[in-house]
PDB file of C-alpha atoms in Angstrom:
ATOM      1  CA  MET A   1     -18.658 -13.981  23.462  1.00 79.00           C
ATOM      2  CA  THR A   2     -15.553 -15.139  21.950  1.00 84.00           C
ATOM      3  CA  GLY A   3     -17.154 -17.646  19.513  1.00 88.00           C
ATOM      4  CA  LEU A   4     -19.654 -14.956  18.495  1.00 92.00           C
ATOM      5  CA  VAL A   5     -16.629 -12.541  17.614  1.00 92.00           C
ATOM      6  CA  VAL A   6     -15.021 -15.216  15.532  1.00 92.00           C
ATOM      7  CA  PHE A   7     -17.999 -16.125  13.768  1.00 95.00           C
ATOM      8  CA  LEU A   8     -19.499 -12.761  12.940  1.00 95.00           C
ATOM      9  CA  GLY A   9     -15.914 -11.848  11.801  1.00 94.00           C
ATOM     10  CA  ALA A  10     -15.683 -14.527   9.271  1.00 95.00           C
ATOM     11  CA  PHE A  11     -19.065 -13.896   8.246  1.00 97.00           C
ATOM     12  CA  LEU A  12     -18.463 -10.170   7.502  1.00 96.00           C
ATOM     13  CA  LEU A  13     -15.389 -10.876   5.818  1.00 95.00           C
ATOM     14  CA  PHE A  14     -16.897 -13.132   3.417  1.00 94.00           C
ATOM     15  CA  CYS A  15     -19.967 -10.944   3.030  1.00 95.00           C
ATOM     16  CA  VAL A  16     -17.851  -7.916   2.328  1.00 94.00           C
ATOM     17  CA  GLU A  17     -16.148  -9.545  -0.664  1.00 91.00           C
ATOM     18  CA  LEU A  18     -19.458 -10.569  -2.298  1.00 90.00           C
ATOM     19  CA  LEU A  19     -20.920  -6.887  -1.617  1.00 92.00           C
ATOM     20  CA  VAL A  20     -18.087  -5.099  -2.787  1.00 90.00           C
ATOM     21  CA  GLY A  21     -17.984  -7.608  -5.911  1.00 86.00           C
ATOM     22  CA  LYS A  22     -21.671  -6.447  -6.738  1.00 86.00           C
ATOM     23  CA  VAL A  23     -20.459  -2.648  -6.407  1.00 86.00           C
ATOM     24  CA  ALA A  24     -17.586  -3.088  -8.915  1.00 85.00           C
ATOM     25  CA  LEU A  25     -19.296  -5.320 -11.278  1.00 82.00           C
ATOM     26  CA  PRO A  26     -21.481  -2.458 -12.704  1.00 82.00           C
ATOM     27  CA  ARG A  27     -18.732  -0.022 -13.058  1.00 82.00           C
ATOM     28  CA  PHE A  28     -16.106  -2.221 -14.574  1.00 83.00           C
ATOM     29  CA  GLY A  29     -17.971  -5.010 -16.214  1.00 80.00           C
ATOM     30  CA  GLY A  30     -16.866  -8.595 -16.159  1.00 78.00           C
ATOM     31  CA  ALA A  31     -13.620  -8.438 -17.676  1.00 78.00           C
ATOM     32  CA  PRO A  32     -10.782 -10.975 -16.405  1.00 81.00           C
ATOM     33  CA  ALA A  33      -8.744  -7.953 -15.263  1.00 79.00           C
ATOM     34  CA  VAL A  34     -11.702  -6.943 -12.932  1.00 82.00           C
ATOM     35  CA  TRP A  35     -11.688 -10.353 -11.197  1.00 80.00           C
ATOM     36  CA  THR A  36      -7.993 -10.873 -11.224  1.00 83.00           C
ATOM     37  CA  THR A  37      -7.624  -7.308  -9.501  1.00 85.00           C
ATOM     38  CA  SER A  38     -10.367  -8.130  -6.851  1.00 86.00           C
ATOM     39  CA  LEU A  39      -8.944 -11.563  -6.146  1.00 86.00           C
ATOM     40  CA  PHE A  40      -5.374 -10.429  -5.781  1.00 90.00           C
ATOM     41  CA  PHE A  41      -6.514  -7.347  -3.469  1.00 93.00           C
ATOM     42  CA  PHE A  42      -8.345  -9.747  -1.119  1.00 94.00           C
ATOM     43  CA  GLN A  43      -5.717 -12.253  -1.046  1.00 94.00           C
ATOM     44  CA  LEU A  44      -3.273  -9.527  -0.451  1.00 95.00           C
ATOM     45  CA  ALA A  45      -5.138  -8.085   2.462  1.00 95.00           C
ATOM     46  CA  LEU A  46      -5.843 -11.445   4.054  1.00 95.00           C
ATOM     47  CA  LEU A  47      -2.184 -12.389   3.740  1.00 97.00           C
ATOM     48  CA  GLY A  48      -1.757  -8.866   5.545  1.00 96.00           C
ATOM     49  CA  GLY A  49      -4.107  -9.630   8.313  1.00 96.00           C
ATOM     50  CA  TYR A  50      -2.760 -12.916   9.088  1.00 96.00           C
ATOM     51  CA  GLY A  51       0.784 -11.125   9.013  1.00 96.00           C
ATOM     52  CA  TRP A  52      -0.495  -8.698  11.472  1.00 96.00           C
ATOM     53  CA  ALA A  53      -2.124 -11.452  13.644  1.00 95.00           C
ATOM     54  CA  GLN A  54       1.189 -13.407  13.742  1.00 95.00           C
ATOM     55  CA  ARG A  55       3.317 -10.119  14.509  1.00 95.00           C
ATOM     56  CA  LEU A  56       1.145  -9.141  17.489  1.00 94.00           C
ATOM     57  CA  ALA A  57       0.860 -12.768  18.794  1.00 92.00           C
ATOM     58  CA  ALA A  58       4.720 -12.488  19.134  1.00 92.00           C
ATOM     59  CA  ALA A  59       4.482  -9.312  20.809  1.00 91.00           C
ATOM     60  CA  GLN A  60       4.166  -8.581  24.510  1.00 90.00           C
ATOM     61  CA  ALA A  61       0.928  -9.408  26.007  1.00 84.00           C
ATOM     62  CA  SER A  62       0.245  -5.907  27.275  1.00 83.00           C
ATOM     63  CA  TRP A  63       0.642  -4.526  23.787  1.00 91.00           C
ATOM     64  CA  GLN A  64      -1.247  -7.259  21.568  1.00 90.00           C
ATOM     65  CA  LYS A  65      -5.112  -6.226  22.547  1.00 87.00           C
ATOM     66  CA  ARG A  66      -3.931  -2.238  22.722  1.00 92.00           C
ATOM     67  CA  LEU A  67      -2.515  -2.398  19.070  1.00 95.00           C
ATOM     68  CA  HIS A  68      -5.205  -4.451  17.433  1.00 93.00           C
ATOM     69  CA  LEU A  69      -7.812  -2.441  18.946  1.00 92.00           C
ATOM     70  CA  GLY A  70      -6.189   0.559  17.612  1.00 96.00           C
ATOM     71  CA  LEU A  71      -6.100  -1.031  13.903  1.00 95.00           C
ATOM     72  CA  LEU A  72     -10.150  -1.910  14.790  1.00 94.00           C
ATOM     73  CA  GLY A  73     -10.628   1.604  16.016  1.00 95.00           C
ATOM     74  CA  THR A  74      -8.945   3.147  12.482  1.00 96.00           C
ATOM     75  CA  ALA A  75     -11.407   0.962  10.568  1.00 96.00           C
ATOM     76  CA  VAL A  76     -14.156   1.888  12.552  1.00 96.00           C
ATOM     77  CA  LEU A  77     -13.267   5.686  11.765  1.00 96.00           C
ATOM     78  CA  ALA A  78     -12.830   4.809   7.999  1.00 95.00           C
ATOM     79  CA  VAL A  79     -16.385   3.370   8.046  1.00 95.00           C
ATOM     80  CA  ALA A  80     -17.940   6.307   9.857  1.00 95.00           C
ATOM     81  CA  VAL A  81     -16.309   8.513   7.278  1.00 94.00           C
ATOM     82  CA  GLN A  82     -17.667   6.551   4.653  1.00 93.00           C
ATOM     83  CA  ALA A  83     -21.156   6.772   6.208  1.00 93.00           C
ATOM     84  CA  VAL A  84     -20.949  10.559   6.216  1.00 94.00           C
ATOM     85  CA  THR A  85     -19.463  11.198   2.839  1.00 92.00           C
ATOM     86  CA  TRP A  86     -20.523   8.472   0.539  1.00 91.00           C
ATOM     87  CA  PRO A  87     -23.879   7.304  -0.352  1.00 90.00           C
ATOM     88  CA  ALA A  88     -23.696   4.255   1.873  1.00 90.00           C
ATOM     89  CA  PRO A  89     -20.635   2.657   3.851  1.00 93.00           C
ATOM     90  CA  LEU A  90     -18.821   0.613   1.253  1.00 90.00           C
ATOM     91  CA  VAL A  91     -20.538   1.821  -1.713  1.00 87.00           C
ATOM     92  CA  PRO A  92     -18.414   4.806  -2.819  1.00 86.00           C
ATOM     93  CA  PRO A  93     -19.009   7.420  -5.520  1.00 82.00           C
ATOM     94  CA  ALA A  94     -17.355   6.875  -8.929  1.00 71.00           C
ATOM     95  CA  SER A  95     -13.870   7.091  -8.469  1.00 62.00           C
ATOM     96  CA  PRO A  96     -11.403   9.937  -9.704  1.00 57.00           C
ATOM     97  CA  ALA A  97      -8.852   7.607 -11.161  1.00 53.00           C
ATOM     98  CA  GLY A  98      -9.685   8.778 -14.673  1.00 62.00           C
ATOM     99  CA  GLY A  99     -10.180   5.773 -16.801  1.00 70.00           C
ATOM    100  CA  ASP A 100      -7.326   3.232 -15.930  1.00 77.00           C
ATOM    101  CA  LEU A 101      -9.035   0.128 -14.988  1.00 77.00           C
ATOM    102  CA  MET A 102      -6.618  -1.040 -12.418  1.00 78.00           C
ATOM    103  CA  LYS A 103      -6.261   2.193 -10.664  1.00 80.00           C
ATOM    104  CA  GLU A 104      -9.982   2.541 -10.447  1.00 83.00           C
ATOM    105  CA  MET A 105     -10.111  -0.895  -9.111  1.00 85.00           C
ATOM    106  CA  ALA A 106      -7.524  -0.360  -6.539  1.00 84.00           C
ATOM    107  CA  TRP A 107      -9.143   2.891  -5.411  1.00 85.00           C
ATOM    108  CA  LEU A 108     -12.602   1.486  -4.989  1.00 86.00           C
ATOM    109  CA  LEU A 109     -11.177  -1.863  -3.250  1.00 91.00           C
ATOM    110  CA  GLY A 110      -8.743   0.172  -1.186  1.00 91.00           C
ATOM    111  CA  MET A 111     -10.802   3.032  -0.082  1.00 89.00           C
ATOM    112  CA  SER A 112     -14.090   1.102   0.495  1.00 91.00           C
ATOM    113  CA  VAL A 113     -12.864  -2.028   2.171  1.00 95.00           C
ATOM    114  CA  GLY A 114      -9.066  -1.995   2.959  1.00 94.00           C
ATOM    115  CA  LEU A 115      -8.902  -1.100   6.479  1.00 95.00           C
ATOM    116  CA  PRO A 116     -11.953  -3.191   7.743  1.00 96.00           C
ATOM    117  CA  PHE A 117     -11.026  -6.017   5.650  1.00 96.00           C
ATOM    118  CA  LEU A 118      -7.414  -6.132   7.103  1.00 96.00           C
ATOM    119  CA  ALA A 119      -8.625  -5.814  10.814  1.00 96.00           C
ATOM    120  CA  LEU A 120     -11.400  -8.590  10.476  1.00 95.00           C
ATOM    121  CA  SER A 121      -9.030 -11.023   8.813  1.00 96.00           C
ATOM    122  CA  ALA A 122      -6.556 -10.571  11.840  1.00 95.00           C
ATOM    123  CA  THR A 123      -9.117 -10.745  14.473  1.00 92.00           C
ATOM    124  CA  ALA A 124     -10.278 -14.415  14.259  1.00 90.00           C
ATOM    125  CA  PRO A 125      -6.527 -15.895  14.351  1.00 91.00           C
ATOM    126  CA  LEU A 126      -5.561 -13.227  17.261  1.00 91.00           C
ATOM    127  CA  VAL A 127      -8.726 -14.426  19.397  1.00 89.00           C
ATOM    128  CA  GLN A 128      -7.852 -17.976  18.788  1.00 88.00           C
ATOM    129  CA  VAL A 129      -4.455 -17.277  20.079  1.00 88.00           C
ATOM    130  CA  TRP A 130      -5.407 -15.211  23.123  1.00 87.00           C
ATOM    131  CA  ALA A 131      -8.162 -17.896  23.793  1.00 87.00           C
ATOM    132  CA  ALA A 132      -5.385 -20.918  23.687  1.00 84.00           C
ATOM    133  CA  ARG A 133      -3.357 -18.866  25.978  1.00 85.00           C
ATOM    134  CA  GLY A 134      -6.081 -17.983  28.374  1.00 81.00           C
ATOM    135  CA  GLY A 135      -7.385 -21.530  28.808  1.00 75.00           C
ATOM    136  CA  HIS A 136     -10.933 -20.100  27.914  1.00 69.00           C
ATOM    137  CA  ALA A 137     -11.720 -22.376  24.892  1.00 58.00           C
ATOM    138  CA  ALA A 138     -10.163 -24.818  22.623  1.00 71.00           C
ATOM    139  CA  PRO A 139      -8.640 -23.093  19.491  1.00 75.00           C
ATOM    140  CA  TRP A 140      -9.856 -25.642  17.015  1.00 78.00           C
ATOM    141  CA  ARG A 141     -13.420 -25.047  18.401  1.00 87.00           C
ATOM    142  CA  LEU A 142     -12.839 -21.348  17.129  1.00 89.00           C
ATOM    143  CA  TYR A 143     -11.473 -22.292  13.974  1.00 88.00           C
ATOM    144  CA  ALA A 144     -14.716 -24.312  13.365  1.00 91.00           C
ATOM    145  CA  LEU A 145     -16.758 -21.384  14.233  1.00 93.00           C
ATOM    146  CA  SER A 146     -14.566 -19.067  11.816  1.00 93.00           C
ATOM    147  CA  ASN A 147     -15.341 -21.587   9.076  1.00 94.00           C
ATOM    148  CA  ALA A 148     -19.312 -21.778  10.006  1.00 96.00           C
ATOM    149  CA  GLY A 149     -19.203 -17.980   9.690  1.00 96.00           C
ATOM    150  CA  ALA A 150     -17.903 -18.152   6.450  1.00 95.00           C
ATOM    151  CA  LEU A 151     -19.932 -20.758   5.015  1.00 97.00           C
ATOM    152  CA  ALA A 152     -22.836 -18.900   6.631  1.00 97.00           C
ATOM    153  CA  ALA A 153     -21.940 -15.724   4.548  1.00 96.00           C
ATOM    154  CA  LEU A 154     -21.795 -17.623   1.316  1.00 95.00           C
ATOM    155  CA  LEU A 155     -25.143 -18.938   1.825  1.00 96.00           C
ATOM    156  CA  VAL A 156     -26.833 -15.990   3.496  1.00 96.00           C
ATOM    157  CA  TYR A 157     -25.669 -13.374   1.149  1.00 95.00           C
ATOM    158  CA  PRO A 158     -26.817 -14.654  -2.442  1.00 93.00           C
ATOM    159  CA  LEU A 159     -29.876 -16.246  -0.956  1.00 96.00           C
ATOM    160  CA  LEU A 160     -31.401 -13.661   1.391  1.00 95.00           C
ATOM    161  CA  ALA A 161     -29.433 -10.273   1.234  1.00 95.00           C
ATOM    162  CA  GLU A 162     -28.641  -9.587  -2.379  1.00 93.00           C
ATOM    163  CA  PRO A 163     -31.872 -10.356  -3.698  1.00 94.00           C
ATOM    164  CA  ARG A 164     -33.836  -8.485  -0.749  1.00 96.00           C
ATOM    165  CA  MET A 165     -31.653  -5.527  -0.434  1.00 96.00           C
ATOM    166  CA  GLY A 166     -30.112  -2.710  -2.367  1.00 93.00           C
ATOM    167  CA  LEU A 167     -26.562  -1.811  -2.106  1.00 92.00           C
ATOM    168  CA  ARG A 168     -26.861   0.960   0.084  1.00 93.00           C
ATOM    169  CA  ALA A 169     -28.928  -1.385   2.486  1.00 96.00           C
ATOM    170  CA  GLN A 170     -26.407  -3.875   2.250  1.00 95.00           C
ATOM    171  CA  GLY A 171     -23.804  -1.260   3.207  1.00 94.00           C
ATOM    172  CA  TRP A 172     -25.233  -0.115   6.078  1.00 95.00           C
ATOM    173  CA  THR A 173     -26.271  -3.663   7.611  1.00 96.00           C
ATOM    174  CA  TRP A 174     -22.650  -4.434   6.873  1.00 96.00           C
ATOM    175  CA  ALA A 175     -21.269  -1.514   8.705  1.00 95.00           C
ATOM    176  CA  GLY A 176     -23.842  -1.818  11.701  1.00 94.00           C
ATOM    177  CA  LEU A 177     -22.695  -5.533  12.128  1.00 95.00           C
ATOM    178  CA  PHE A 178     -19.034  -4.521  11.915  1.00 94.00           C
ATOM    179  CA  LEU A 179     -19.445  -2.249  14.654  1.00 92.00           C
ATOM    180  CA  LEU A 180     -21.064  -4.709  17.003  1.00 87.00           C
TER     181      LEU A 180
END
């Protein structure tokens, strides 16, 4: 089960970057500012997730899982709100930012994927720490599964998901796997 969590988390982490990129490109075009803003957002969110994992790993064991489950629960709530109010999870309506490219990109990325991305990026390192401390699995095995999940996403998304599914179906599929 631990390996599945790590694999699926990495898979979803890389798929969502490609999916949100596909949502952003028609709205903003291929300008360098779009690429730079997206790259900056995802790197900052990844760093935030790793920072969260490091801080939790240093906290009391009784609080670690509670706090991370709280973050995951908040992310699930955010995706549920999207499912009810948007055309599909991760596929927001046009932004209200009013013409400023950077503000609109920040709105799209933050509102559509901010919390889920942060929670997913922290999950694999935390599970690896918990497994190592519990003696259940070798941490490097989980690291390899995380890399395999990322690689699988980079192959599955452009070869299977993107050509066969519309954005709404991709958003719903991603949300279903995130809930899993």
